[in-house]
Coordinates of C-alpha atoms in Angstrom, one line a residue:
M1 CA 63.0 69.3 78.2
E2 CA 62.6 73.0 77.6
L3 CA 63.8 72.3 74.0
R4 CA 61.2 69.7 73.6
K5 CA 58.4 72.0 74.8
A6 CA 59.7 74.6 72.4
I7 CA 59.8 72.2 69.4
L8 CA 56.1 71.2 70.2
A9 CA 55.1 74.8 70.5
F10 CA 56.6 75.7 67.4
V11 CA 54.6 72.4 65.8
L12 CA 51.3 73.6 67.3
I13 CA 52.0 77.2 66.1
L14 CA 52.1 75.7 62.7
L15 CA 49.2 73.7 63.1
Y16 CA 47.0 76.5 64.8
G17 CA 48.3 79.5 62.7
G18 CA 46.0 81.6 60.9
V19 CA 43.5 79.2 60.5
K20 CA 39.4 79.7 61.1
A21 CA 37.2 76.6 62.4
L22 CA 34.8 75.2 60.1
S23 CA 31.4 74.1 61.1
R24 CA 30.9 70.5 61.8
R25 CA 29.0 69.9 58.5
D26 CA 32.1 70.9 56.7
Y27 CA 34.5 68.3 58.1
S28 CA 35.8 65.4 56.0
L29 CA 33.8 63.4 58.8
V30 CA 31.2 60.7 58.5
E31 CA 29.7 59.9 62.1
K32 CA 28.5 56.5 63.0
S33 CA 24.9 57.6 62.6
E34 CA 25.3 58.6 59.1
R35 CA 26.1 55.1 57.9
R36 CA 23.8 53.8 55.2
P37 CA 22.4 50.6 55.9
L38 CA 22.6 48.1 53.1
V39 CA 21.4 44.8 55.0
V40 CA 19.5 44.6 58.1
S41 CA 18.3 41.2 59.6
E42 CA 18.2 39.6 63.2
Y43 CA 21.6 37.8 62.3
G44 CA 23.7 40.9 61.3
T45 CA 23.9 44.2 59.5
V46 CA 25.9 45.7 56.8
S47 CA 26.2 49.7 56.5
A48 CA 28.3 51.7 54.4
V49 CA 29.7 55.1 53.6
D50 CA 30.9 56.8 50.5
V51 CA 33.7 59.4 51.3
Q52 CA 35.5 61.9 48.7
A53 CA 39.4 62.5 49.4
G54 CA 39.6 65.9 48.3
H55 CA 37.9 68.4 45.8
G56 CA 37.2 66.6 42.7
A57 CA 38.3 63.2 44.0
P58 CA 36.4 60.0 43.2
L59 CA 34.3 58.4 45.8
H60 CA 35.8 55.7 48.2
H61 CA 33.4 52.9 49.3
L62 CA 33.5 51.3 52.9
Q63 CA 31.4 48.9 54.3
F64 CA 30.8 47.9 57.8
I65 CA 29.6 43.9 58.4
T66 CA 28.6 42.8 61.8
L67 CA 27.4 39.0 62.1
E68 CA 25.9 37.7 65.2
P69 CA 27.2 34.3 66.5
N70 CA 26.7 31.5 64.1
S71 CA 25.4 33.7 61.4
L72 CA 26.2 33.3 57.6
F73 CA 27.0 36.2 55.2
L74 CA 25.5 34.6 52.1
P75 CA 27.9 34.4 48.8
V76 CA 28.5 37.6 46.7
L77 CA 30.2 38.3 43.4
L78 CA 32.8 41.1 43.9
H79 CA 32.7 44.3 41.4
A80 CA 36.0 45.6 42.7
D81 CA 39.1 44.6 44.9
M82 CA 38.3 44.3 48.4
L83 CA 40.6 44.6 51.5
L84 CA 38.8 43.2 54.6
Y85 CA 39.8 43.7 58.2
V86 CA 38.8 41.6 61.3
H87 CA 37.8 43.8 64.2
T88 CA 36.3 41.5 66.7
G89 CA 35.2 38.0 66.9
S90 CA 36.3 35.1 64.7
G91 CA 34.9 33.0 61.8
R92 CA 35.5 31.6 58.5
L93 CA 35.8 33.2 55.0
T94 CA 35.3 31.0 51.9
S95 CA 36.2 32.5 48.6
A96 CA 36.1 31.2 44.8
D97 CA 38.1 32.5 41.8
E98 CA 39.7 31.3 38.8
D99 CA 42.2 29.4 41.2
G100 CA 39.6 27.5 42.7
T101 CA 37.9 27.5 46.1
K102 CA 39.8 28.7 49.4
S103 CA 39.1 29.2 52.8
I104 CA 40.6 30.7 55.9
D105 CA 40.0 31.0 59.5
L106 CA 39.3 34.6 60.8
R107 CA 40.7 36.0 63.9
V108 CA 41.0 39.5 65.3
G109 CA 43.7 41.5 63.5
D110 CA 43.5 39.9 60.3
L111 CA 43.8 41.4 57.0
C112 CA 43.1 39.6 53.7
K113 CA 42.4 40.9 50.0
L114 CA 40.0 39.5 47.6
D115 CA 40.2 40.4 43.8
E116 CA 37.4 41.7 41.6
G117 CA 35.3 38.7 40.4
T118 CA 35.9 36.9 43.6
V119 CA 32.8 34.8 45.0
F120 CA 33.0 34.7 48.6
H121 CA 30.9 34.2 51.8
I122 CA 31.5 34.5 55.7
Q123 CA 30.5 32.5 58.7
S124 CA 30.7 33.5 62.3
N125 CA 31.5 31.4 65.1
S126 CA 30.2 31.6 68.7
Q127 CA 31.3 35.3 69.1
E128 CA 30.0 38.3 67.3
L129 CA 32.2 38.9 64.2
T130 CA 32.8 42.6 62.9
L131 CA 34.6 43.3 59.9
Y132 CA 35.7 46.6 58.0
A133 CA 35.8 46.4 54.1
M134 CA 37.5 48.9 51.8
F135 CA 37.0 48.7 48.0
A136 CA 39.6 49.8 45.5
N137 CA 38.7 52.9 43.1
S138 CA 41.2 53.6 40.4
D139 CA 41.7 53.3 36.6
D140 CA 42.2 49.7 36.9
H141 CA 39.7 48.9 39.7
T142 CA 36.7 51.1 39.7
Y143 CA 34.0 51.0 42.3
D144 CA 30.7 51.9 40.3
P145 CA 28.0 53.3 42.8
S146 CA 25.4 52.6 40.5
I147 CA 25.9 48.8 40.7
G148 CA 27.4 48.6 44.1
A149 CA 30.4 46.8 45.5
Y150 CA 29.1 43.1 44.8
S151 CA 26.1 41.1 43.5
R152 CA 24.3 38.4 45.6
V153 CA 24.8 35.2 43.9
N154 CA 21.2 34.0 44.4
E155 CA 19.9 37.0 42.5
L156 CA 22.2 35.9 39.7
I157 CA 20.7 32.4 39.5
K158 CA 16.9 33.6 40.2
G159 CA 17.3 36.6 37.9
F160 CA 17.1 34.4 34.7
D161 CA 13.9 32.8 33.4
K162 CA 13.1 29.1 34.4
R163 CA 13.8 27.7 31.1
I164 CA 17.4 29.6 30.6
I165 CA 18.3 28.1 34.2
Q166 CA 17.2 24.6 33.3
A167 CA 19.0 24.5 29.9
A168 CA 22.2 25.9 31.3
F169 CA 22.4 23.7 34.5
Q170 CA 20.8 20.6 32.6
V171 CA 18.7 19.8 35.9
P172 CA 15.1 19.0 36.1
E173 CA 12.3 21.3 35.9
D174 CA 11.0 20.4 39.6
L175 CA 14.5 21.6 40.9
V176 CA 14.3 24.8 39.2
E177 CA 10.9 25.3 40.5
A178 CA 12.0 24.6 43.9
I179 CA 14.8 27.2 43.7
T180 CA 13.1 30.0 42.0
K181 CA 9.6 30.0 43.8
K182 CA 11.4 30.8 47.3
S183 CA 10.8 34.2 48.6
S184 CA 13.5 37.0 48.6
I185 CA 16.3 35.8 51.4
P186 CA 17.8 38.6 53.5
G187 CA 21.8 38.9 53.1
I188 CA 22.6 37.3 56.4
V189 CA 20.9 34.4 57.8
H190 CA 21.5 31.8 60.7
S191 CA 24.5 29.5 59.9
K192 CA 22.8 26.6 61.5
N193 CA 19.7 26.7 59.5
A194 CA 21.8 26.9 56.4
T195 CA 24.2 24.1 57.5
S196 CA 21.1 22.0 58.1
E197 CA 19.7 22.6 54.7
E198 CA 23.0 22.0 53.1
Q199 CA 23.2 18.8 54.9
H200 CA 19.9 17.5 54.1
A201 CA 20.0 19.0 50.5
P202 CA 19.0 16.9 47.5
K203 CA 22.1 15.9 45.7
D204 CA 20.5 17.9 42.6
E205 CA 20.7 21.0 44.5
I206 CA 24.3 20.4 45.7
D207 CA 24.9 19.6 41.8
L208 CA 23.4 22.9 40.9
E209 CA 25.5 25.0 43.2
A210 CA 28.6 23.4 41.8
S211 CA 27.5 23.7 38.3
L212 CA 27.0 27.5 38.9
L213 CA 30.6 27.8 40.5
G214 CA 32.3 25.6 37.6
N215 CA 30.4 26.3 34.5
I216 CA 29.2 29.9 35.0
L217 CA 31.9 31.3 37.3
G218 CA 34.9 29.1 36.0
I219 CA 35.4 28.0 39.9
H220 CA 36.5 24.6 40.9
S221 CA 37.1 23.1 44.4
S222 CA 40.7 23.4 45.9
N223 CA 42.4 23.0 49.0
K224 CA 44.5 25.9 48.9
E225 CA 44.5 28.1 52.1
K226 CA 43.9 32.0 51.1
T227 CA 46.9 34.2 52.4
K228 CA 46.2 36.7 55.4
Y229 CA 48.3 38.9 57.4
N230 CA 47.6 39.5 61.2
I231 CA 48.7 42.7 62.4
F232 CA 49.2 41.7 66.0
K233 CA 51.3 38.8 65.2
H234 CA 54.1 41.3 63.7
D235 CA 56.1 44.0 65.2
P236 CA 54.8 47.5 64.6
D237 CA 56.8 49.9 62.5
F238 CA 57.5 52.1 65.5
R239 CA 56.7 52.0 68.9
N240 CA 57.5 54.0 72.4
R241 CA 56.0 54.6 75.6
H242 CA 53.3 57.1 73.8
G243 CA 52.1 54.4 71.4
W244 CA 52.8 52.5 68.3
T245 CA 51.9 52.6 64.4
L246 CA 51.8 50.0 61.8
T247 CA 51.5 49.9 58.1
V248 CA 50.8 46.9 55.8
T249 CA 51.7 47.2 52.1
K250 CA 52.6 44.6 49.3
K251 CA 55.8 43.7 51.0
Q252 CA 53.9 42.5 54.0
L253 CA 50.7 41.2 52.1
K254 CA 51.7 40.0 48.6
A255 CA 47.9 40.1 47.6
L256 CA 48.2 44.0 47.6
K257 CA 50.7 43.8 44.7
H258 CA 48.2 44.5 41.9
T259 CA 46.0 46.9 43.8
N260 CA 45.9 50.5 45.2
L261 CA 45.0 49.6 48.5
G262 CA 47.0 49.7 51.6
F263 CA 46.5 49.5 55.5
L264 CA 47.8 51.2 58.7
M265 CA 46.9 51.2 62.4
V266 CA 47.7 53.9 64.8
N267 CA 47.5 53.3 68.7
L268 CA 48.2 56.5 70.8
T269 CA 48.2 56.4 74.5
A270 CA 46.5 59.2 76.7
G271 CA 48.1 62.6 76.1
S272 CA 50.0 61.7 72.9
M273 CA 50.3 62.9 69.4
L274 CA 51.2 61.3 66.0
G275 CA 53.4 64.1 64.9
P276 CA 52.4 66.3 61.9
H277 CA 52.8 64.6 58.7
W278 CA 51.4 63.8 55.1
N279 CA 51.3 61.4 52.5
P280 CA 52.6 62.5 49.0
R281 CA 51.0 59.3 47.1
S282 CA 48.0 58.4 49.1
A283 CA 44.8 59.6 50.6
E284 CA 44.1 58.2 54.0
I285 CA 40.5 57.1 55.1
A286 CA 40.4 56.3 58.8
V287 CA 38.0 54.5 61.3
V288 CA 38.3 55.1 64.9
L289 CA 38.0 52.0 66.7
Y290 CA 38.6 52.8 70.4
G291 CA 38.4 56.2 72.5
R292 CA 38.1 59.9 71.3
G293 CA 40.7 62.4 70.1
M294 CA 41.3 65.3 67.8
V295 CA 42.4 65.6 64.0
R296 CA 44.3 68.6 62.7
V297 CA 44.3 68.9 58.8
L298 CA 46.1 71.8 56.9
C299 CA 45.5 72.7 53.5
G300 CA 48.6 74.2 52.1
S301 CA 48.9 76.8 49.2
S302 CA 51.9 77.9 46.9
S303 CA 50.1 81.2 46.0
S304 CA 50.5 84.7 47.8
N305 CA 47.7 86.2 45.8
D306 CA 44.9 87.1 48.2
V307 CA 42.4 86.6 45.3
D308 CA 43.9 83.0 44.5
K309 CA 43.9 82.4 48.3
Q310 CA 40.3 83.0 48.8
R311 CA 39.6 81.0 45.7
R312 CA 41.7 78.1 47.1
R313 CA 40.0 78.5 50.5
R314 CA 36.6 77.9 49.3
E315 CA 38.0 74.7 47.7
C316 CA 40.2 73.4 50.5
K317 CA 40.1 74.5 54.0
N318 CA 42.2 73.9 57.0
R319 CA 40.2 71.8 59.4
R320 CA 40.2 70.7 63.2
F321 CA 37.6 68.4 64.6
K322 CA 37.0 65.6 67.3
V323 CA 36.7 62.0 66.5
E324 CA 35.1 59.3 68.5
E325 CA 34.7 55.4 68.2
G326 CA 32.8 54.3 64.9
E327 CA 33.6 57.6 63.0
V328 CA 35.2 57.8 59.7
F329 CA 37.6 60.7 58.7
V330 CA 39.3 61.3 55.5
V331 CA 42.7 63.1 54.6
P332 CA 43.6 63.8 51.1
R333 CA 47.1 63.3 49.9
Y334 CA 49.5 66.2 50.4
H335 CA 47.2 67.4 53.6
A336 CA 49.5 67.8 56.5
M337 CA 47.8 66.2 59.6
A338 CA 48.2 65.4 63.2
Q339 CA 46.1 63.1 65.4
M340 CA 46.0 63.6 69.3
S341 CA 44.5 61.7 72.0
F342 CA 42.9 63.2 75.1
Q343 CA 44.5 63.2 78.6
N344 CA 42.1 60.7 80.0
E345 CA 41.9 58.3 77.2
S346 CA 43.6 56.5 74.4
L347 CA 42.8 56.9 70.6
V348 CA 43.1 53.8 68.2
F349 CA 42.3 54.0 64.6
L350 CA 42.9 52.2 61.7
G351 CA 43.3 53.4 58.0
F352 CA 43.1 52.5 54.4
T353 CA 45.4 54.2 52.1
T354 CA 44.3 54.8 48.4
S355 CA 46.9 55.5 45.8
S356 CA 47.9 54.2 42.1
K357 CA 51.4 54.2 43.2
K358 CA 53.1 50.8 44.0
H359 CA 53.8 51.9 47.8
T360 CA 53.3 54.8 50.1
D361 CA 55.9 56.9 51.7
V362 CA 54.7 58.8 54.8
R363 CA 56.6 62.3 55.5
F364 CA 56.9 63.7 58.8
L365 CA 57.4 67.4 59.7
A366 CA 59.2 66.8 63.1
G367 CA 61.2 64.0 64.6
D368 CA 64.5 62.3 63.7
T369 CA 63.1 61.6 60.1
S370 CA 62.0 65.1 59.6
V371 CA 62.1 66.3 56.1
L372 CA 63.5 69.6 57.6
Q373 CA 66.7 67.7 58.7
N374 CA 67.7 67.4 54.9
M375 CA 67.2 71.2 54.0
N376 CA 69.6 73.9 53.8
R377 CA 69.8 75.7 57.0
D378 CA 70.2 79.2 55.4
V379 CA 67.2 78.4 53.2
L380 CA 65.1 77.1 56.1
A381 CA 65.8 80.2 58.4
T382 CA 65.1 82.5 55.6
S383 CA 61.9 80.7 55.0
L384 CA 60.8 80.7 58.8
G385 CA 62.4 84.5 59.1
V386 CA 64.5 83.5 62.0
S387 CA 68.4 83.2 62.4
N388 CA 70.3 79.9 61.7
A389 CA 71.0 79.4 65.4
T390 CA 67.4 79.5 65.9
V391 CA 66.8 76.7 63.3
G392 CA 69.8 74.8 64.7
R393 CA 68.4 74.9 68.0
L394 CA 64.9 73.7 66.5
L395 CA 66.4 70.6 65.1
R396 CA 68.6 69.8 67.6
N397 CA 68.1 66.4 69.7
Q398 CA 64.9 65.3 68.1
N399 CA 65.1 61.6 69.3
E400 CA 61.3 60.6 68.8
S401 CA 60.5 60.3 65.0
V402 CA 56.9 59.8 64.9
I403 CA 54.7 59.8 68.3
F404 CA 55.3 62.4 70.8
A405 CA 54.1 63.0 74.1
C406 CA 51.5 66.1 73.8
N407 CA 50.0 66.7 77.1
S408 CA 46.6 68.5 76.8
C409 CA 47.3 69.1 72.9
A410 CA 44.0 67.4 72.1
E411 CA 42.0 69.5 74.8
E412 CA 43.7 72.8 73.7
E413 CA 42.6 71.8 70.1
R414 CA 38.9 71.0 71.2
R415 CA 39.2 74.1 73.3
R416 CA 40.1 76.1 70.2
E417 CA 37.6 74.5 68.1
E418 CA 34.9 75.2 70.7
E419 CA 36.2 78.9 70.9
E420 CA 35.9 78.9 66.9
D421 CA 32.6 77.4 67.0
A422 CA 31.6 80.0 69.3
R423 CA 33.0 82.7 67.3
E424 CA 31.6 81.1 64.2
K425 CA 28.1 81.0 66.0
E426 CA 28.7 84.5 66.9
R427 CA 29.7 85.6 63.6
E428 CA 26.5 83.6 62.5
E429 CA 24.3 85.3 65.0
E430 CA 25.9 88.8 63.9
Q431 CA 25.2 87.5 60.5
E432 CA 21.9 86.9 61.2
E433 CA 21.3 90.2 63.0
E434 CA 22.8 92.0 60.0
E435 CA 20.5 90.0 57.8
E436 CA 17.6 91.1 60.2
E437 CA 18.6 94.5 60.1
E438 CA 18.8 94.3 56.5
K439 CA 15.2 92.8 56.3
E440 CA 14.2 95.7 58.4
R441 CA 15.8 98.4 56.5
K442 CA 14.3 96.7 53.2
R443 CA 10.9 96.3 54.8
Q444 CA 11.0 100.2 56.0
E445 CA 12.2 101.0 52.4
E446 CA 9.5 98.8 50.9
E447 CA 6.8 100.4 53.5
E448 CA 8.3 103.9 52.3
E449 CA 8.2 103.0 48.7
E450 CA 4.5 101.7 49.4
E451 CA 3.5 105.0 50.9
E452 CA 5.0 107.1 48.1
A453 CA 3.4 104.9 45.6
R454 CA 0.3 105.2 47.2
R455 CA 0.5 108.9 47.3
R456 CA 1.3 108.9 43.6
E457 CA -1.6 106.6 43.0
E458 CA -3.9 109.0 44.8
E459 CA -2.3 112.1 42.9
E460 CA -2.7 109.9 39.9
A461 CA -6.3 109.2 40.6
E462 CA -7.1 112.6 41.2
R463 CA -5.7 113.8 37.8
R464 CA -7.5 111.2 36.4
R465 CA -10.9 112.3 37.8
E466 CA -10.0 116.0 36.8
E467 CA -9.3 114.6 33.2
E468 CA -12.5 112.8 33.2
K469 CA -14.5 115.7 34.3
E470 CA -13.0 117.7 31.6
K471 CA -13.6 115.0 29.2
E472 CA -17.2 114.7 30.1
E473 CA -17.8 118.4 29.8
E474 CA -15.8 118.3 26.5
D475 CA -18.1 115.1 25.3
A476 CA -21.1 117.4 26.4
R477 CA -20.0 120.3 23.9
E478 CA -18.8 117.7 21.1
K479 CA -22.4 116.1 21.7
E480 CA -24.2 119.5 21.2
R481 CA -22.0 120.3 18.2
E482 CA -23.0 116.7 16.9
E483 CA -26.6 117.4 17.3
E484 CA -26.4 120.8 15.6
E485 CA -24.3 119.0 12.7
R486 CA -26.8 116.2 12.4
E487 CA -29.9 118.8 12.3
R488 CA -27.9 120.6 9.5
K489 CA -27.4 117.6 7.7
R490 CA -30.9 116.5 8.0
Q491 CA -32.2 119.6 6.4
E492 CA -29.7 119.4 3.8
E493 CA -30.7 116.0 3.2
E494 CA -34.3 116.6 2.9
E495 CA -33.5 119.3 0.6
E496 CA -31.4 116.8 -1.3
A497 CA -34.4 114.3 -1.3
R498 CA -36.7 116.6 -2.9
R499 CA -34.7 117.6 -5.7
R500 CA -33.9 114.1 -6.4
E501 CA -37.5 113.2 -6.2
E502 CA -38.2 115.6 -8.9
E503 CA -35.3 114.6 -11.1
E504 CA -36.5 110.8 -10.6
R505 CA -40.0 112.0 -11.7
A506 CA -38.7 113.7 -14.7
R507 CA -36.6 110.6 -15.7
R508 CA -39.5 108.0 -15.3
R509 CA -41.7 110.2 -17.6
E510 CA -38.6 110.0 -20.2
E511 CA -38.2 106.2 -19.6
K512 CA -41.7 105.7 -20.1
E513 CA -41.6 107.4 -23.5
R514 CA -38.5 105.6 -24.6
E515 CA -40.3 102.4 -23.5
R516 CA -43.4 103.3 -25.6
K517 CA -41.2 103.8 -28.6
R518 CA -39.0 100.8 -28.0
Q519 CA -42.1 98.6 -27.7
E520 CA -43.6 99.7 -31.0
E521 CA -40.2 99.0 -32.7
E522 CA -39.9 95.7 -30.9
E523 CA -43.7 94.8 -32.0
E524 CA -42.8 95.8 -35.7
A525 CA -39.8 93.5 -35.5
R526 CA -41.9 90.8 -34.4
R527 CA -44.2 90.8 -36.8
R528 CA -41.7 90.9 -39.8
E529 CA -39.8 87.9 -38.0
E530 CA -43.0 86.0 -37.7
A531 CA -43.6 86.5 -41.4
R532 CA -40.1 85.5 -42.2
R533 CA -40.4 82.2 -39.8
E534 CA -43.8 81.3 -41.4
E535 CA -42.2 81.3 -44.8
E536 CA -39.2 79.3 -44.1
E537 CA -41.6 76.7 -42.0
R538 CA -43.3 76.2 -45.2
R539 CA -40.5 75.7 -47.2
R540 CA -39.1 73.2 -44.9
E541 CA -42.4 71.4 -44.7
E542 CA -42.1 70.9 -48.5
E543 CA -38.6 69.5 -48.4
E544 CA -39.4 67.1 -45.3
E545 CA -42.4 65.9 -47.1
R546 CA -40.1 64.8 -50.3
G547 CA -37.5 63.4 -48.0
S548 CA -39.9 61.5 -45.8
E549 CA -41.2 59.3 -49.0
A550 CA -37.7 58.3 -50.0
E551 CA -36.8 57.3 -46.2
R552 CA -40.0 55.1 -46.2
A553 CA -38.9 53.4 -49.5
Q554 CA -35.5 52.7 -47.9
E555 CA -37.1 51.4 -44.6
E556 CA -39.2 48.9 -46.4
A557 CA -36.4 47.6 -48.5
R558 CA -34.4 47.3 -45.2
K559 CA -37.2 45.5 -43.6
E560 CA -37.6 43.4 -46.6
R561 CA -33.9 42.1 -46.4
Q562 CA -34.1 41.4 -42.8
R563 CA -37.3 39.2 -43.3
R564 CA -35.4 37.4 -46.1
R565 CA -32.5 36.7 -43.8
E566 CA -34.7 35.6 -40.9
E567 CA -36.5 33.1 -43.3
E568 CA -33.1 31.9 -44.5
E569 CA -31.8 31.5 -41.1
I570 CA -35.1 29.7 -40.1
E571 CA -34.8 27.1 -43.1
R572 CA -30.9 26.5 -42.3
E573 CA -31.8 25.6 -38.7
R574 CA -34.8 23.3 -40.1
Q575 CA -32.5 21.6 -42.4
E576 CA -29.7 21.3 -39.8
E577 CA -32.3 19.7 -37.6
E578 CA -33.4 17.4 -40.5
R579 CA -29.8 16.2 -40.9
R580 CA -29.3 15.6 -37.2
R581 CA -32.3 13.6 -36.9
E582 CA -31.3 11.7 -40.1
F583 CA -27.8 11.2 -38.5
E584 CA -29.5 9.9 -35.3
R585 CA -31.7 7.5 -37.2
R586 CA -29.0 6.0 -39.2
R587 CA -26.6 5.4 -36.1
E588 CA -29.6 3.7 -34.4
E589 CA -30.0 1.6 -37.5
A590 CA -26.3 0.8 -37.8
A591 CA -26.4 0.1 -33.9
E592 CA -29.2 -2.4 -34.2
R593 CA -27.6 -3.9 -37.3
E594 CA -24.7 -4.4 -35.4
R595 CA -26.7 -6.1 -32.3
Q596 CA -28.2 -8.3 -34.9
E597 CA -24.9 -9.2 -36.6
E598 CA -23.4 -9.9 -33.2
G599 CA -26.2 -12.1 -32.3
G600 CA -26.1 -14.2 -35.5
E601 CA -22.2 -14.2 -35.1
R602 CA -22.6 -15.5 -31.5
E603 CA -25.3 -18.1 -32.6
R604 CA -22.9 -19.2 -35.5
K605 CA -20.1 -19.7 -33.1
R606 CA -22.4 -21.4 -30.8
Q607 CA -23.4 -24.0 -33.4
G608 CA -19.9 -24.5 -34.5
G609 CA -19.6 -22.4 -37.5
G610 CA -17.1 -19.6 -38.3
G611 CA -17.6 -16.2 -38.9
G612 CA -18.2 -14.4 -42.2
G613 CA -17.4 -11.0 -40.6
Y614 CA -19.3 -8.2 -38.8
H615 CA -20.0 -4.6 -39.4
V616 CA -18.2 -2.0 -37.1
P617 CA -19.8 1.6 -36.9
V618 CA -17.4 4.2 -38.2
E619 CA -17.7 8.1 -37.7
T620 CA -17.2 10.1 -40.8
R621 CA -18.2 13.6 -41.8
V622 CA -20.6 14.4 -44.8
E623 CA -20.8 18.1 -45.8
G624 CA -19.4 19.2 -42.5
R625 CA -21.5 17.0 -40.4
R626 CA -20.4 13.7 -38.2
V627 CA -22.2 10.6 -39.9
L628 CA -21.7 7.1 -38.4
K629 CA -21.5 4.4 -41.2
A630 CA -21.3 0.6 -40.8
R631 CA -18.2 -1.1 -42.1
H632 CA -18.0 -4.7 -42.6
V633 CA -14.8 -6.5 -41.0

């Protein structure tokens, strides 16, 4: 007994040593109140959480489905593999995939897996049905938060245009109208109403649903029973008086073969502990089903460098936190952990494991399966800084392999958490006080700086006033000098103006004299120019007079030629008109003779005589004109 206490004390030292508690907001813990509602109706709810198993790890999606008695979770199309656990109640799950339609009865403890691309719906019986669902997130099966874990089938149908639905399903337009015009339906409805509607639904509506499953999704009816695994119908992996553990992998449920999902459940009696352990291949996402307890999680480090430790501590911190029913906590892979129940109540939680490996393999620090048992004793003693004898005593007589009695361990953890929270609160208060003192110091410094600035401003203002006064005096002196300079310049300008005026009068006299001489010269030149122009004008008039007589003769000759041409044209038109009239007259005479001859011919024929021929008008051309002549036939 003393040795066992020593071993537990050693384990607690490993768990407690050199670790500072974090504030509750830093835990890998999601409280029940923090679940995000997805579906809320009077017949049930669906809520969800997204958790991250370590720094830089992908998000994992969990959903909590609660169906009231006789309720129906309407069909959805899965976007990722789903592992479903039945926590309370009973019901029936119907799924459809490429193998057909399958149904299973759901009971407490059932565990079943559905593949991505599966369409399923769930119906509760006379009791409330509670389900926990985990969705795969790996390279092959990726949960995308932007589109959610699944799509509702009714939205897939109603999302298309009416013409597309009618053409795809080959159904009447009134049936498509009856389906698409319905208002939005919640994700969970009363199953009796649903059953009644199915029983009284027209055959066309049933055919439409079958067409959706068969033609669009490639699903056909089948009587196959989908496989499931009930954890309460199988023995636990480990059991003692302190509790039991159970894991479900592909060995127990073959449907898990091609996915990265696994399942575990732990039941700790009051005052017990699931020994320190870690999972080298998988993160664990746990949901507390009953009771309360404490969880201790360690983040190991391979570096002894203080700077590197500080950097890693910012990314990964050791944690201890209390958990209770409905809460979710996450432990990344390779993070050592221990779960403990309080003295007055048990602790039960399930866990979903996530790994891309084919199976999970938990490693325990203590117990008969401890990894320390396989280590070299000298190396282990050197690592712990103790003697080989001490290591031998530490590893001797470890009969319990997984779950240990740990009286008041959870309470001690809680006390340490509260103490660390109190210290953290004190540190925060001290930090706030320091911040307040720093703010006060800065405020005083700012006030001193403001006072110094005010004093400098006053000195600067006084200096500016003195400078302005000196400047005003200098401006007055400058103004006086400018006045004297302006007066001197005015006198000089007046003197200069008188001199320029005298020079201007002399210049105007000279210009008048030059202008008079210029006018006399221009007058003489003008008289000579007028005489020359008069002579030229006289000569030009004589030449024009001689040229105008010749032009008049030419003009008269031209007019005579024009007159003769016009007379000739008139004559030609007159002759043409006469020829036309002559032609018309002859044509009329020929037509008259023809009528007379035809009349005589008809008369002779009437009297019995033979014909002697008749004249036919024939068109010919005479001197370029058309002429009709009579030809005897």
